[in-house]
Structures are given as C-alpha cells and as structure tokens.
PDB file of C-alpha atoms in Angstrom:
ATOM      1  CA  SER A   1      71.542 -29.738 -36.742  1.00 80.00           C
ATOM      2  CA  GLN A   2      68.618 -30.727 -34.534  1.00 93.00           C
ATOM      3  CA  VAL A   3      67.043 -27.273 -34.627  1.00 96.00           C
ATOM      4  CA  PHE A   4      66.722 -27.393 -38.411  1.00 97.00           C
ATOM      5  CA  ASP A   5      65.090 -30.819 -38.199  1.00 96.00           C
ATOM      6  CA  ILE A   6      62.540 -29.292 -35.822  1.00 97.00           C
ATOM      7  CA  ILE A   7      62.017 -26.262 -38.071  1.00 97.00           C
ATOM      8  CA  ARG A   8      61.412 -28.454 -41.126  1.00 97.00           C
ATOM      9  CA  GLY A   9      58.527 -30.095 -39.255  1.00 97.00           C
ATOM     10  CA  LEU A  10      56.817 -26.840 -38.259  1.00 97.00           C
ATOM     11  CA  LYS A  11      53.694 -25.423 -39.835  1.00 97.00           C
ATOM     12  CA  PRO A  12      53.315 -21.644 -40.173  1.00 97.00           C
ATOM     13  CA  SER A  13      51.258 -19.962 -37.471  1.00 96.00           C
ATOM     14  CA  GLY A  14      48.107 -17.946 -38.041  1.00 96.00           C
ATOM     15  CA  ARG A  15      50.445 -15.038 -38.811  1.00 95.00           C
ATOM     16  CA  GLY A  16      51.966 -17.121 -41.600  1.00 97.00           C
ATOM     17  CA  GLU A  17      55.318 -17.371 -39.805  1.00 97.00           C
ATOM     18  CA  LEU A  18      57.361 -20.093 -38.163  1.00 97.00           C
ATOM     19  CA  GLU A  19      57.358 -19.371 -34.437  1.00 97.00           C
ATOM     20  CA  ILE A  20      60.331 -19.741 -32.100  1.00 96.00           C
ATOM     21  CA  THR A  21      57.913 -20.781 -29.348  1.00 96.00           C
ATOM     22  CA  ASP A  22      57.076 -23.871 -31.424  1.00 98.00           C
ATOM     23  CA  VAL A  23      60.789 -24.725 -31.544  1.00 97.00           C
ATOM     24  CA  ASN A  24      61.034 -24.191 -27.775  1.00 97.00           C
ATOM     25  CA  ASN A  25      57.983 -26.401 -27.214  1.00 97.00           C
ATOM     26  CA  ALA A  26      59.549 -29.157 -29.338  1.00 97.00           C
ATOM     27  CA  TYR A  27      62.689 -29.077 -27.172  1.00 97.00           C
ATOM     28  CA  ILE A  28      60.510 -29.181 -24.031  1.00 97.00           C
ATOM     29  CA  ALA A  29      58.541 -32.156 -25.413  1.00 97.00           C
ATOM     30  CA  GLN A  30      61.834 -33.969 -26.124  1.00 96.00           C
ATOM     31  CA  GLY A  31      63.121 -33.154 -22.640  1.00 97.00           C
ATOM     32  CA  THR A  32      66.141 -31.374 -24.104  1.00 96.00           C
ATOM     33  CA  MET A  33      65.297 -27.739 -23.314  1.00 95.00           C
ATOM     34  CA  SER A  34      67.859 -26.020 -21.118  1.00 94.00           C
ATOM     35  CA  TYR A  35      68.535 -22.450 -20.089  1.00 91.00           C
ATOM     36  CA  GLU A  36      71.016 -20.220 -18.325  1.00 91.00           C
ATOM     37  CA  ILE A  37      70.453 -17.029 -16.393  1.00 90.00           C
ATOM     38  CA  LEU A  38      72.779 -14.337 -17.711  1.00 78.00           C
ATOM     39  CA  ASP A  39      73.921 -11.113 -16.119  1.00 77.00           C
ATOM     40  CA  GLY A  40      72.893  -7.879 -17.783  1.00 73.00           C
ATOM     41  CA  TRP A  41      69.637  -6.842 -19.379  1.00 74.00           C
ATOM     42  CA  TRP A  42      67.396  -7.650 -22.316  1.00 79.00           C
ATOM     43  CA  THR A  43      64.989  -5.532 -24.279  1.00 81.00           C
ATOM     44  CA  ASP A  44      62.785  -6.262 -27.256  1.00 83.00           C
ATOM     45  CA  ALA A  45      64.041  -5.107 -30.652  1.00 88.00           C
ATOM     46  CA  GLY A  46      61.413  -6.725 -32.876  1.00 89.00           C
ATOM     47  CA  THR A  47      59.850  -3.526 -34.195  1.00 94.00           C
ATOM     48  CA  PHE A  48      61.378  -0.340 -35.556  1.00 95.00           C
ATOM     49  CA  GLU A  49      60.237   1.544 -32.449  1.00 93.00           C
ATOM     50  CA  SER A  50      61.623  -1.022 -30.000  1.00 90.00           C
ATOM     51  CA  LEU A  51      64.857  -1.302 -32.004  1.00 92.00           C
ATOM     52  CA  HIS A  52      65.240   2.480 -31.756  1.00 91.00           C
ATOM     53  CA  ARG A  53      64.663   2.335 -27.977  1.00 87.00           C
ATOM     54  CA  ALA A  54      67.177  -0.507 -27.653  1.00 86.00           C
ATOM     55  CA  SER A  55      69.691   1.432 -29.731  1.00 88.00           C
ATOM     56  CA  ASN A  56      69.257   4.478 -27.489  1.00 85.00           C
ATOM     57  CA  LEU A  57      69.691   2.308 -24.415  1.00 82.00           C
ATOM     58  CA  VAL A  58      72.953   0.849 -25.719  1.00 82.00           C
ATOM     59  CA  ALA A  59      74.181   4.285 -26.818  1.00 83.00           C
ATOM     60  CA  THR A  60      73.415   5.748 -23.394  1.00 78.00           C
ATOM     61  CA  GLY A  61      74.532   2.937 -21.125  1.00 72.00           C
ATOM     62  CA  GLY A  62      76.485   0.521 -23.253  1.00 69.00           C
ATOM     63  CA  ALA A  63      75.618  -3.085 -23.913  1.00 66.00           C
ATOM     64  CA  ASN A  64      75.192  -4.949 -20.614  1.00 59.00           C
ATOM     65  CA  HIS A  65      76.754  -2.079 -18.666  1.00 57.00           C
ATOM     66  CA  LEU A  66      74.222  -0.155 -16.606  1.00 53.00           C
ATOM     67  CA  ASP A  67      76.368   1.203 -13.721  1.00 58.00           C
ATOM     68  CA  GLY A  68      73.554   0.469 -11.285  1.00 58.00           C
ATOM     69  CA  GLU A  69      70.881   2.180 -13.365  1.00 60.00           C
ATOM     70  CA  SER A  70      67.833   0.359 -14.659  1.00 61.00           C
ATOM     71  CA  PRO A  71      67.153   0.207 -18.409  1.00 60.00           C
ATOM     72  CA  ALA A  72      64.005   2.297 -17.808  1.00 61.00           C
ATOM     73  CA  MET A  73      66.056   5.069 -16.183  1.00 61.00           C
ATOM     74  CA  LEU A  74      68.471   5.108 -19.105  1.00 57.00           C
ATOM     75  CA  LEU A  75      65.627   5.152 -21.645  1.00 59.00           C
ATOM     76  CA  GLU A  76      64.096   8.161 -19.883  1.00 62.00           C
ATOM     77  CA  ALA A  77      67.467   9.922 -19.986  1.00 58.00           C
ATOM     78  CA  ALA A  78      67.936   9.065 -23.673  1.00 54.00           C
ATOM     79  CA  ALA A  79      64.453  10.369 -24.514  1.00 59.00           C
ATOM     80  CA  GLY A  80      65.422  13.694 -22.959  1.00 52.00           C
TER      81      GLY A  80
END
C-alpha cells in the first residue's frame, strides 16, 4: 500500500517516533491528500487522561450522538 511506502521512507522525529503529520505532508507533496467533513464530534484520546474523558463522553452521550448538546456540556455532566 502507498502509505507503507511513505512510512518506510520516514525518519523518526525528535521524539523518536514516526509522525502522522509527516505522512500527511507526503500526501500533500504528491498532490494526493484528500479529506471529508464528517458529522458528529471528535476528541483527543492520546493520553490516559484524554482517553478517560473521551470514554466518559461516549458513556454519557453515545458515540456521535449528542442530542444537541456540545461535547463540553456532556463532559461537565459526566464529571459531576
């Protein structure tokens, strides 16, 4: 797959990790980057704390189902 060809050519960042932004930049440089705007919401889940918040948000409001409430409102309700 093309993405793995790109990944094989990457060098680790200063953090010692391969970065998704480098993959995105490669697609942009090739002129093959595309995107879609999706309905619903997104929240970070890259740390234990943010994963816990995301889990509470899904437990309170359901995945991509907010009933007119913002994710922040649901997080406040979940925090009690």
